[in-house]
PDB file of C-alpha atoms in Angstrom:
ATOM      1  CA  UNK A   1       0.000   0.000   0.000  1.00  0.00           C
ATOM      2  CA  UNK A   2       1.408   3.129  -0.632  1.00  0.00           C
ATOM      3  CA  UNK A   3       0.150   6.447   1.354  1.00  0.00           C
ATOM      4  CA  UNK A   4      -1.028   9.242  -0.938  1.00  0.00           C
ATOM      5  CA  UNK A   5      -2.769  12.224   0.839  1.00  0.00           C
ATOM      6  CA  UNK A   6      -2.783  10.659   4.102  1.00  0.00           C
ATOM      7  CA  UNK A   7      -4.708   7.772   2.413  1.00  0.00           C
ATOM      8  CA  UNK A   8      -3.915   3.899   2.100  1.00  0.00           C
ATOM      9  CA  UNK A   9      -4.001   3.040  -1.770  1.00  0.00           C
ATOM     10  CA  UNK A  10      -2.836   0.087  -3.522  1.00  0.00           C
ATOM     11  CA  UNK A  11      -0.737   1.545  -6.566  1.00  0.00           C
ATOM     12  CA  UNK A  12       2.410  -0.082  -5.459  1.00  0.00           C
ATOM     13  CA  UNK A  13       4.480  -0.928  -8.479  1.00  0.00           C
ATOM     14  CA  UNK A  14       2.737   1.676 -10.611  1.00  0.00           C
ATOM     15  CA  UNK A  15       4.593   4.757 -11.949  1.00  0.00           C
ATOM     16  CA  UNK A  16       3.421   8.370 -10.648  1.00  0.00           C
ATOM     17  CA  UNK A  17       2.367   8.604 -14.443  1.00  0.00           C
ATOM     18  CA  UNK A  18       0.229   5.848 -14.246  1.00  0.00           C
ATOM     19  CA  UNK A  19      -1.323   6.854 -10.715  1.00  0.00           C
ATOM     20  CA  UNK A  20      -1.681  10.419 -11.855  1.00  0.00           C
ATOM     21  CA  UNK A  21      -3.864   9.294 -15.027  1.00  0.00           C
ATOM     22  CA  UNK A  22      -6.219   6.757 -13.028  1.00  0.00           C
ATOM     23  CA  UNK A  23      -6.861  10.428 -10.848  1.00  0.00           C
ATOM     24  CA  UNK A  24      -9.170  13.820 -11.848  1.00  0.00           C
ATOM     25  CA  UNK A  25      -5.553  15.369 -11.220  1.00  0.00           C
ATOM     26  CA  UNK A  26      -4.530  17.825 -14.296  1.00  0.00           C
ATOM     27  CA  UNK A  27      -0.806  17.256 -14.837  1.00  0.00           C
ATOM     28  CA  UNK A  28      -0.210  20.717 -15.771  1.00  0.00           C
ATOM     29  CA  UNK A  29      -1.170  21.535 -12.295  1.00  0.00           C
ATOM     30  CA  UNK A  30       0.201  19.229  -9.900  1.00  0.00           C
ATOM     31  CA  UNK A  31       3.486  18.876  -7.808  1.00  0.00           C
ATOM     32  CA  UNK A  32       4.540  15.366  -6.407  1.00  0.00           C
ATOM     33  CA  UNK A  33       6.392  14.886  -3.295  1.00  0.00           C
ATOM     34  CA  UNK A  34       8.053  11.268  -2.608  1.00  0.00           C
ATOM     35  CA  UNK A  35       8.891  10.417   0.779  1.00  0.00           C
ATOM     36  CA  UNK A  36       9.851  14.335   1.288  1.00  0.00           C
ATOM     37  CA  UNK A  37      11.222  15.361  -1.865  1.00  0.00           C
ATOM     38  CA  UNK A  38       9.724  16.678  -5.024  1.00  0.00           C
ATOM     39  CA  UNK A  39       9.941  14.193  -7.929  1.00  0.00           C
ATOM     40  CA  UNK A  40      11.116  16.083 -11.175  1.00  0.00           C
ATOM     41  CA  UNK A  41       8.476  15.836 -13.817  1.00  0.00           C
ATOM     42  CA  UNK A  42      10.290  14.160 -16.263  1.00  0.00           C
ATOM     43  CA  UNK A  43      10.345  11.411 -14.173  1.00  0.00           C
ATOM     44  CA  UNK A  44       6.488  10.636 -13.355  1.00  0.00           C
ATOM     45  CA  UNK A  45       6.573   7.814 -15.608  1.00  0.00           C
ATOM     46  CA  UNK A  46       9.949   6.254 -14.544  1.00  0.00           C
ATOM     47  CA  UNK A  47       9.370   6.625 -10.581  1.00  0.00           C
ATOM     48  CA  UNK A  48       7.944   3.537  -9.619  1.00  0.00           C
ATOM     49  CA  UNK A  49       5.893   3.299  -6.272  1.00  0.00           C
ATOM     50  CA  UNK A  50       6.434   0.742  -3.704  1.00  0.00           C
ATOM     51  CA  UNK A  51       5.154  -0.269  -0.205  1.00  0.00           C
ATOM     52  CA  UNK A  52       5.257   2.334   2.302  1.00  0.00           C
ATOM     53  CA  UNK A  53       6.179   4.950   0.216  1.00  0.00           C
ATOM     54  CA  UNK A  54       4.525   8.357   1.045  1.00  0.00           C
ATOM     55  CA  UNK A  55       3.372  10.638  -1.827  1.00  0.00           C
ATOM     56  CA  UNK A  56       1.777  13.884  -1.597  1.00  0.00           C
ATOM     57  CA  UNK A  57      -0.161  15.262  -4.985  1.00  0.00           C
ATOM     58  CA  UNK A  58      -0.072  19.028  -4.539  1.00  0.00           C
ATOM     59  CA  UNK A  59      -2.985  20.238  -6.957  1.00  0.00           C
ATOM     60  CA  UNK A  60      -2.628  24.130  -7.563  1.00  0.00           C
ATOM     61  CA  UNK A  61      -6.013  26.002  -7.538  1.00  0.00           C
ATOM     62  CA  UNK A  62      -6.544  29.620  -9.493  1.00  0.00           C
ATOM     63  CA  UNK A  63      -6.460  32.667  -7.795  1.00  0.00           C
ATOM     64  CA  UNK A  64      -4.526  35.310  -7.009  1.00  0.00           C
TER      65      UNK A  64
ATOM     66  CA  UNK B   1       9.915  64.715   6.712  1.00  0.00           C
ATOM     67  CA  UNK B   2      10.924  61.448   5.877  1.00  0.00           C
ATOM     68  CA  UNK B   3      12.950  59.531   8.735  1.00  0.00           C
ATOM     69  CA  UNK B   4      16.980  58.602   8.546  1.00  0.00           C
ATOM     70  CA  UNK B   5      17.638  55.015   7.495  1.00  0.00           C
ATOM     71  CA  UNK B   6      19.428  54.980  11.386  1.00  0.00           C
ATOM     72  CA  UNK B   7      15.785  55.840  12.612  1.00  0.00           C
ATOM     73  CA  UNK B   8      13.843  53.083  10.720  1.00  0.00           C
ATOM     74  CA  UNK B   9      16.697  50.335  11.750  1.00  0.00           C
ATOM     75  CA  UNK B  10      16.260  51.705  15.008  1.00  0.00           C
ATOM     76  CA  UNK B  11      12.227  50.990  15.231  1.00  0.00           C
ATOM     77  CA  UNK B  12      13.170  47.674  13.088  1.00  0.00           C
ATOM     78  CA  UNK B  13      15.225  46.524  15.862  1.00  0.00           C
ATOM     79  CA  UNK B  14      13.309  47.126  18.861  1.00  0.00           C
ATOM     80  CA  UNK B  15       9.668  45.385  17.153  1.00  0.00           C
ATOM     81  CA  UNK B  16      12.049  42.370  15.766  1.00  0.00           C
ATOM     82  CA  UNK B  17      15.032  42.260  18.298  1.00  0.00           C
ATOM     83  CA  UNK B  18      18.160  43.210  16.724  1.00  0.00           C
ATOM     84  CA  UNK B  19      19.275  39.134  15.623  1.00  0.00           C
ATOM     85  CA  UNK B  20      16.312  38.789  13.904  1.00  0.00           C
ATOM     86  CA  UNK B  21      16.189  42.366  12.328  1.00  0.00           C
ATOM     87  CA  UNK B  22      19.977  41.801  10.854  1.00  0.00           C
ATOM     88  CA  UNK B  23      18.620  38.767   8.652  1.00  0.00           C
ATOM     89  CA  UNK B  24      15.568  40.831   7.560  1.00  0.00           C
ATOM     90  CA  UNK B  25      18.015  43.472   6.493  1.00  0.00           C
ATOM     91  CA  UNK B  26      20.037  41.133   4.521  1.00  0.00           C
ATOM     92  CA  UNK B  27      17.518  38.908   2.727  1.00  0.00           C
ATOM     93  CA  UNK B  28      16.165  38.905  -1.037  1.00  0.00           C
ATOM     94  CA  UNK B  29      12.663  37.810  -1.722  1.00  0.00           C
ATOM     95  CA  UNK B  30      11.808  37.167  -5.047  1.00  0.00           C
ATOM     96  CA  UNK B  31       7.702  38.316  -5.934  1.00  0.00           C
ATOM     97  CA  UNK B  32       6.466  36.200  -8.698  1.00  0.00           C
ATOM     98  CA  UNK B  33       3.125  38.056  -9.760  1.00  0.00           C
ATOM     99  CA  UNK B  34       1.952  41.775  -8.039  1.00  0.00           C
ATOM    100  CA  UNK B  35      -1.534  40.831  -7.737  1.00  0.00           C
ATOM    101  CA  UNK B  36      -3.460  39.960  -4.848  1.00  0.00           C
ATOM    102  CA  UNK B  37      -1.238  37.510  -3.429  1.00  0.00           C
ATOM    103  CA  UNK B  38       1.888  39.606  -4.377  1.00  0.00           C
ATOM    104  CA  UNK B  39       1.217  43.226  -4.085  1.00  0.00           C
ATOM    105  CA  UNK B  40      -0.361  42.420  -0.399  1.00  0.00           C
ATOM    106  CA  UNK B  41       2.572  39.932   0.189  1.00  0.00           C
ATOM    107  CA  UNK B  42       5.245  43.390  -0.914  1.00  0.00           C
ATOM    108  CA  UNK B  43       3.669  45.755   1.734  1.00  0.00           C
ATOM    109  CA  UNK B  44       4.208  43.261   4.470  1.00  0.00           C
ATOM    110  CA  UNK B  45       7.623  42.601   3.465  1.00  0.00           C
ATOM    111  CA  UNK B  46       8.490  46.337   2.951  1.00  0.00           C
ATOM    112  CA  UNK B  47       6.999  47.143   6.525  1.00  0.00           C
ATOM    113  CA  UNK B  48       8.978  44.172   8.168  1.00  0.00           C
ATOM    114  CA  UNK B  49      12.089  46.390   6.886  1.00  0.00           C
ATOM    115  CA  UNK B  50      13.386  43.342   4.166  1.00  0.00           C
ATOM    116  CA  UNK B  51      16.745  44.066   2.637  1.00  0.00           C
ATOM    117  CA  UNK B  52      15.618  43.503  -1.121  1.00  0.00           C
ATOM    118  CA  UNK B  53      12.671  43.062  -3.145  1.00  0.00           C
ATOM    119  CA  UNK B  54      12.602  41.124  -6.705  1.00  0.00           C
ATOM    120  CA  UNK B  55       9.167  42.082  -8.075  1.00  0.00           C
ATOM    121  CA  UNK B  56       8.084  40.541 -11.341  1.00  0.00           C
ATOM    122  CA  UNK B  57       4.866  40.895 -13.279  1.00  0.00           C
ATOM    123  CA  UNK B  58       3.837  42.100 -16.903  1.00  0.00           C
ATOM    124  CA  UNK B  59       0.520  42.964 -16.020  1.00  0.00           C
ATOM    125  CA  UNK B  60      -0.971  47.021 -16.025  1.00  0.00           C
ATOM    126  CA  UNK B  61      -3.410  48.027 -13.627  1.00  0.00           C
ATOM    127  CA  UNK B  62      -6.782  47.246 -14.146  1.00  0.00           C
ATOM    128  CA  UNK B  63      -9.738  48.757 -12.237  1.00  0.00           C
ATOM    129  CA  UNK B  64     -11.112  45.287 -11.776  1.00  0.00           C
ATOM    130  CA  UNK B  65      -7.637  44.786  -9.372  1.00  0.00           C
ATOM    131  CA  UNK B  66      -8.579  47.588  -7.105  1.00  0.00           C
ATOM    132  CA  UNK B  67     -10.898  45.385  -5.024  1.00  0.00           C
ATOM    133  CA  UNK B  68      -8.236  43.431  -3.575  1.00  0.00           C
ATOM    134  CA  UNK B  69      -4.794  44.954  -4.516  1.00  0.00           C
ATOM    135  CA  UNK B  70      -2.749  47.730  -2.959  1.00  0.00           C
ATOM    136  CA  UNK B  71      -2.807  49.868  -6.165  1.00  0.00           C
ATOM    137  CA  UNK B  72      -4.850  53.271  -6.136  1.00  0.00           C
ATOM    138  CA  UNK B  73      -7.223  54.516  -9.192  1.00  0.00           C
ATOM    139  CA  UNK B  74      -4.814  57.154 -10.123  1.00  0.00           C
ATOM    140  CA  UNK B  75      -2.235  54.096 -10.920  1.00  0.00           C
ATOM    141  CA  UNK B  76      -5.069  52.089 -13.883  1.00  0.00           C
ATOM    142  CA  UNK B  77      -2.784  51.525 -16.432  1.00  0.00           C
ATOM    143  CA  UNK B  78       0.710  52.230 -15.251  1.00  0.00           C
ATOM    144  CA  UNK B  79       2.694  48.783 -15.135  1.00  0.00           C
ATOM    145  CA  UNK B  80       2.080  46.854 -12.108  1.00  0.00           C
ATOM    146  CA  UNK B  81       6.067  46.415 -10.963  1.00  0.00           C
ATOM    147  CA  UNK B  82       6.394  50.536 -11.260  1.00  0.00           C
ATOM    148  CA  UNK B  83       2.665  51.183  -9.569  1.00  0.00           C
ATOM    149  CA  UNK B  84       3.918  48.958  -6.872  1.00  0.00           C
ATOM    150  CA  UNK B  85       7.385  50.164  -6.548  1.00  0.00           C
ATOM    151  CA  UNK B  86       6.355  53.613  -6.491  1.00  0.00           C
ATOM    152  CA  UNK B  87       3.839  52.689  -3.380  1.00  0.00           C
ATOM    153  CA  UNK B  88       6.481  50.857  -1.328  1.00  0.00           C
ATOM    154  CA  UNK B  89       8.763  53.243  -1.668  1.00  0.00           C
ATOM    155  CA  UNK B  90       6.511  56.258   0.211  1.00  0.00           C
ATOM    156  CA  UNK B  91       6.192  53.176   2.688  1.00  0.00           C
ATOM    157  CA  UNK B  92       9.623  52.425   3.271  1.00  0.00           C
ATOM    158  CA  UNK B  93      12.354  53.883   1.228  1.00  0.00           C
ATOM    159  CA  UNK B  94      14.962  51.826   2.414  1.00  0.00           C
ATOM    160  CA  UNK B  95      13.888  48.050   1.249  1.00  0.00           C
ATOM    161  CA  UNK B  96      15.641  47.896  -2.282  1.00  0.00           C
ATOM    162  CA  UNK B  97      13.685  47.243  -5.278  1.00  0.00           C
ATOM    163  CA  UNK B  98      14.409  45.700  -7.969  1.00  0.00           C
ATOM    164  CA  UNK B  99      11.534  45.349 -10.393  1.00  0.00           C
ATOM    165  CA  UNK B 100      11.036  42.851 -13.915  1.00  0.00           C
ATOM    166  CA  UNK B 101       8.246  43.676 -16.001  1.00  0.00           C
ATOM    167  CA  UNK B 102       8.051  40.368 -17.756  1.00  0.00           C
ATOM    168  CA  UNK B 103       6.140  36.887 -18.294  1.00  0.00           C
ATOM    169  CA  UNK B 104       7.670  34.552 -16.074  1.00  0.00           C
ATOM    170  CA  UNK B 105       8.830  31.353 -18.221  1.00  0.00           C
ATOM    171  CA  UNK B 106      11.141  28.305 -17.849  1.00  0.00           C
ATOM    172  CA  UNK B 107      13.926  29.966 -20.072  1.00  0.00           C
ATOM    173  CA  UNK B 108      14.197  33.066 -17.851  1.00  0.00           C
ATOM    174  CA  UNK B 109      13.586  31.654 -14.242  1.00  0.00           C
ATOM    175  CA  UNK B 110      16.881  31.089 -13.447  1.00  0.00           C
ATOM    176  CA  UNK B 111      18.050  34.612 -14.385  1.00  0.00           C
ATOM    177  CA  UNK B 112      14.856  36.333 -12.853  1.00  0.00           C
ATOM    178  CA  UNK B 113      15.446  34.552  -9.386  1.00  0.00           C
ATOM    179  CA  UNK B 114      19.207  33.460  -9.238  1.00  0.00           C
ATOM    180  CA  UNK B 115      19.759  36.408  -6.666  1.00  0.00           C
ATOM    181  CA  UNK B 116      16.987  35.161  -4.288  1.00  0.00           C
ATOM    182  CA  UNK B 117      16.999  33.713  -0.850  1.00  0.00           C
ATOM    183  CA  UNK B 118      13.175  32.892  -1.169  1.00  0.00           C
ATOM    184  CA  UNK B 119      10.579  32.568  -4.048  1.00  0.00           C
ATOM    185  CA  UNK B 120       7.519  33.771  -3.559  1.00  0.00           C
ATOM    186  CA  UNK B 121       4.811  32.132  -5.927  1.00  0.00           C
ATOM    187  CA  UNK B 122       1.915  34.876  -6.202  1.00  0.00           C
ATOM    188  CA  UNK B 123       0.234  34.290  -9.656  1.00  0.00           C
ATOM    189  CA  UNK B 124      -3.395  33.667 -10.117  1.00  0.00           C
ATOM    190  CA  UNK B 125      -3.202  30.911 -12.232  1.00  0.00           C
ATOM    191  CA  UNK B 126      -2.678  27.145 -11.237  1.00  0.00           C
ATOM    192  CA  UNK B 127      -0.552  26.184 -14.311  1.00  0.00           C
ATOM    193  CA  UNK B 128       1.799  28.806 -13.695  1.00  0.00           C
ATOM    194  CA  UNK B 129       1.447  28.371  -9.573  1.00  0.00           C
ATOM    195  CA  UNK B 130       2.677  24.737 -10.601  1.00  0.00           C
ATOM    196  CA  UNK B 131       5.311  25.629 -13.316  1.00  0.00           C
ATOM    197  CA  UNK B 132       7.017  27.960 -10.802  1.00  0.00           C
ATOM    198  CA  UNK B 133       6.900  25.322  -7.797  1.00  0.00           C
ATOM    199  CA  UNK B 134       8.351  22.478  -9.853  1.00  0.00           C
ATOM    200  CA  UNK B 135      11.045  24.580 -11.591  1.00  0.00           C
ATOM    201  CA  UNK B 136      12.383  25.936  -8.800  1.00  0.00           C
ATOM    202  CA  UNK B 137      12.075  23.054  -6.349  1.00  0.00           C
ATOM    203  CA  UNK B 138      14.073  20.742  -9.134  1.00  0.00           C
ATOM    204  CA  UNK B 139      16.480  23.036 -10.118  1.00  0.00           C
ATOM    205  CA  UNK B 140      17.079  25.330  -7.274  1.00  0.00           C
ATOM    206  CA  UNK B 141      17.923  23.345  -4.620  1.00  0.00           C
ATOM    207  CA  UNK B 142      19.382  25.791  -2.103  1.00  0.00           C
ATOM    208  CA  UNK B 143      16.113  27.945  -2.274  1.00  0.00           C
ATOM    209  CA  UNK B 144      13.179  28.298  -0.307  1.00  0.00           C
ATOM    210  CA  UNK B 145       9.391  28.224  -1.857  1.00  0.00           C
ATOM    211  CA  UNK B 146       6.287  29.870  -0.517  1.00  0.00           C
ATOM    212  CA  UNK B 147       3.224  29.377  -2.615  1.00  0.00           C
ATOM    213  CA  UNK B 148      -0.124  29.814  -2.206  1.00  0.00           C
ATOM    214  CA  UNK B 149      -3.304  27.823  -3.315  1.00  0.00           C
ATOM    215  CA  UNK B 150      -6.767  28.181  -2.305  1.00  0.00           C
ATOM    216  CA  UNK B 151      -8.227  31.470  -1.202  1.00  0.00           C
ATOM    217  CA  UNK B 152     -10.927  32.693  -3.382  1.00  0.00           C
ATOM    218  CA  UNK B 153     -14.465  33.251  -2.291  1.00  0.00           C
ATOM    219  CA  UNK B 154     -16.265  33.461   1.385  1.00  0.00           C
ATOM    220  CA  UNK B 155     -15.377  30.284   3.392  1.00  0.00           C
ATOM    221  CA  UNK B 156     -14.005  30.855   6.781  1.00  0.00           C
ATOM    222  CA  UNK B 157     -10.886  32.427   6.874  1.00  0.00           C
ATOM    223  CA  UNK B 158     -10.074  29.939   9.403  1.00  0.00           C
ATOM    224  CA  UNK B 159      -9.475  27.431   6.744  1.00  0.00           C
ATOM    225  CA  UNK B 160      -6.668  29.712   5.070  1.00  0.00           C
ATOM    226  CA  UNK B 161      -3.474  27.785   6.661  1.00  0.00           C
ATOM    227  CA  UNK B 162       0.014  27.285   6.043  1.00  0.00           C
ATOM    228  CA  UNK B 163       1.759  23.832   5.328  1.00  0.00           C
ATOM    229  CA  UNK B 164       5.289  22.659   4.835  1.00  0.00           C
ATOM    230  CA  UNK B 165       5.044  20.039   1.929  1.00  0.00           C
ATOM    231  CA  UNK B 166       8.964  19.382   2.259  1.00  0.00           C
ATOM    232  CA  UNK B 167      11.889  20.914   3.648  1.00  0.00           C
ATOM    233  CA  UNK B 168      12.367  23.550   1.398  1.00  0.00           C
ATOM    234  CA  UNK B 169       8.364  24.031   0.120  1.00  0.00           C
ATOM    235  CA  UNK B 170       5.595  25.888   2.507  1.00  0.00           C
ATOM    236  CA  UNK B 171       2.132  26.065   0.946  1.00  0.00           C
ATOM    237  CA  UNK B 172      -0.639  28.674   1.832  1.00  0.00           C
ATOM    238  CA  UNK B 173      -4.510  28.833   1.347  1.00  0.00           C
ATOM    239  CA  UNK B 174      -7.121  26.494   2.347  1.00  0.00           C
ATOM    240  CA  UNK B 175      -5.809  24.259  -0.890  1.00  0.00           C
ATOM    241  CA  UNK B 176      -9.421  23.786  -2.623  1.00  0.00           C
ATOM    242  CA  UNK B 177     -11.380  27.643  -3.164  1.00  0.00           C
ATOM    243  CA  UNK B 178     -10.918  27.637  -6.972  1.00  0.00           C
ATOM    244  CA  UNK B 179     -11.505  31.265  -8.474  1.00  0.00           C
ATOM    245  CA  UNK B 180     -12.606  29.393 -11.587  1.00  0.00           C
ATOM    246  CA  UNK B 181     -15.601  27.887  -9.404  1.00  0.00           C
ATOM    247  CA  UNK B 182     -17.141  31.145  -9.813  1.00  0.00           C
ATOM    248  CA  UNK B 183     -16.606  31.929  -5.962  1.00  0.00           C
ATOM    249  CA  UNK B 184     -15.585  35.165  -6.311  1.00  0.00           C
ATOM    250  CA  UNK B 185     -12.090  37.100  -4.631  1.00  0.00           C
ATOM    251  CA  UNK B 186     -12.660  39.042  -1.473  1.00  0.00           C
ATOM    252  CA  UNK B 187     -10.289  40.917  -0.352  1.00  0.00           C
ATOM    253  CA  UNK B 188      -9.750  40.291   3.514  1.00  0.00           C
ATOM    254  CA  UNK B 189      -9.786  36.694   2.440  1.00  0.00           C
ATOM    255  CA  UNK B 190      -6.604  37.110  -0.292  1.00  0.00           C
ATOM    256  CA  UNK B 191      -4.909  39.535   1.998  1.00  0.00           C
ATOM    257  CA  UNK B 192      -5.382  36.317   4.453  1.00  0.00           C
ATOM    258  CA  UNK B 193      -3.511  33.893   1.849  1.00  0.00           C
ATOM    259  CA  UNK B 194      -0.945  37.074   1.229  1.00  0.00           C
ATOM    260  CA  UNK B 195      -0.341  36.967   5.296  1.00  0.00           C
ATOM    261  CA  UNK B 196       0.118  33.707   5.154  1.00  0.00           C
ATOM    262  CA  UNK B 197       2.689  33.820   2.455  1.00  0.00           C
ATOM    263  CA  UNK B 198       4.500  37.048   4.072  1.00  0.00           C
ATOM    264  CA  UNK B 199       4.797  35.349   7.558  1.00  0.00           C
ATOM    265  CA  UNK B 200       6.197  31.934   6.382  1.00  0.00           C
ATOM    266  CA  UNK B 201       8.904  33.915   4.873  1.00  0.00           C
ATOM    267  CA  UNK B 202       9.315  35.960   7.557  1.00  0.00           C
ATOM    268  CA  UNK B 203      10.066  32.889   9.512  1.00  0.00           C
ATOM    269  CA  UNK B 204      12.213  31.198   7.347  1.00  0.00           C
ATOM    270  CA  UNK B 205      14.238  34.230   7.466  1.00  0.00           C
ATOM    271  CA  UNK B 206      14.055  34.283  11.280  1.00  0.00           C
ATOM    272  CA  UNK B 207      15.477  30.668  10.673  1.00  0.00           C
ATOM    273  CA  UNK B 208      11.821  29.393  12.630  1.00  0.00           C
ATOM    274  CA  UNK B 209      11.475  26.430  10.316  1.00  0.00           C
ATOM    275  CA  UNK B 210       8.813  24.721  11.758  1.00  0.00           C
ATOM    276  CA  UNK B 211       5.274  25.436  11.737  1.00  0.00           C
TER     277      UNK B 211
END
């Protein structure tokens, strides 16, 4: 199980990328933090999740 | 008569303590968008006597700003980085300015904001909020990001709240009032999200890390 916004979800062994798309998330306004650190965009689809790892899907709302 | 820069320190030093005041004096915040996140965000920063200001917007004026923006009707139409320059400087003449009327891209970030300690994300847009958060968070590694998301319409303003995402990354607003929900801006509720914004840097500067 992998923890994504304080919730238990089984996507272990999926890329971000994949995740991501099974989501309402728009990539063009997200930021995704893995186990404390941002992951670079360019590397949604090769950052594989695994047990235990702890994501956070910042989704950016308008206004200003 | 406008005071000595020895009087402002002075009245600097005795509201912040003189340890904290020195770091104020000799930090650079970057502004990334003078609106209502960034022009509010500016006057605290001026007031709290910060060493230098990097303000960047390529937006004028509008009339439609004046609800929630610290521009006056006189300024409609004048560029926002030279409305809002001219207006911190009656504040506080002695916070240095240094002002980039431009679109904010990938290909000039690093220029735009290689002199800051901090970046402050204050567009109004969520693609750009998240272009500006990812660029600078993967390629600027020894900088600090504030950014806010979430403060349009009339919820509480108790939900307006301040979050570090990672060690380098705070996040203001209550994270879900979308302007594009047709909720409206108010004012008091931005200038919440601005305070937000101009206290976490504040603290970072203060080297108070924790929220």
């Amino acid at each position: 199980m992998v923890r994504i916004n304080g919730e238990e979800i089984n996507v272990s062994g999926m890329t971000i990328k994949e995740y991501l798309v099974t989501t309402s998330y728009d990539m063009n306004r997200v930021a995704v933090e893995l186990n404390g650190d941002i992951v670079p965009k360019a590397l949604y689809d090769k950052t594989v999740l695994k047990d235990c790892d702890s994501v956070e899907v910042v989704s950016f709302v308008g206004g200003g | 008569m406008i005071p000595t820069k020895e009087e402002w320190i002075k009245v600097l030093n005795e509201k912040h303590g003189e340890d904290v005041q020195k770091k104020l004096s000799a930090a650079t915040v970057a502004i990334c968008g003078l609106g209502g996140l960034g022009s509010n965000i500016a006057v605290s920063l001026t007031r709290a006597g910060i060493g230098k200001l990097i303000l960047i917007d390529f937006d004028r004026v509008d009339i439609s700003n004046l609800q929630r923006q610290q521009y006056r009707m006189d300024q409609i139409g004048e560029y926002k980085t030279s409305a809002l320059s001219e207006n911190l400087t009656l504040i506080n003449p002695y916070t240095e300015l240094c002002v980039h009327t431009v679109r904010v891209t990938e290909d000039n970030m690093e220029e735009l904001l290689r002199e800051a300690d901090i970046v402050c994300e204050a567009f109004d847009k969520a693609e750009a909020k998240a272009m500006l958060t990812n660029y600078v968070l993967e390629n600027m590694p020894d900088k600090y990001l504030v950014a806010g998301s979430g403060m349009a319409g009339f919820d509480s303003a108790n939900l307006v709240k301040t979050r570090r995402v990672t060690k380098r990354f705070y996040l203001c607003g209550d994270g879900v009032s979308d302007v594009n929900d047709n909720i409206g801006l108010v004012s008091s509720r931005v200038m919440l999200c601005a305070a937000h914004e101009a206290h976490a840097i504040i603290r970072i500067i203060a080297g108070k890390y924790e929220i």
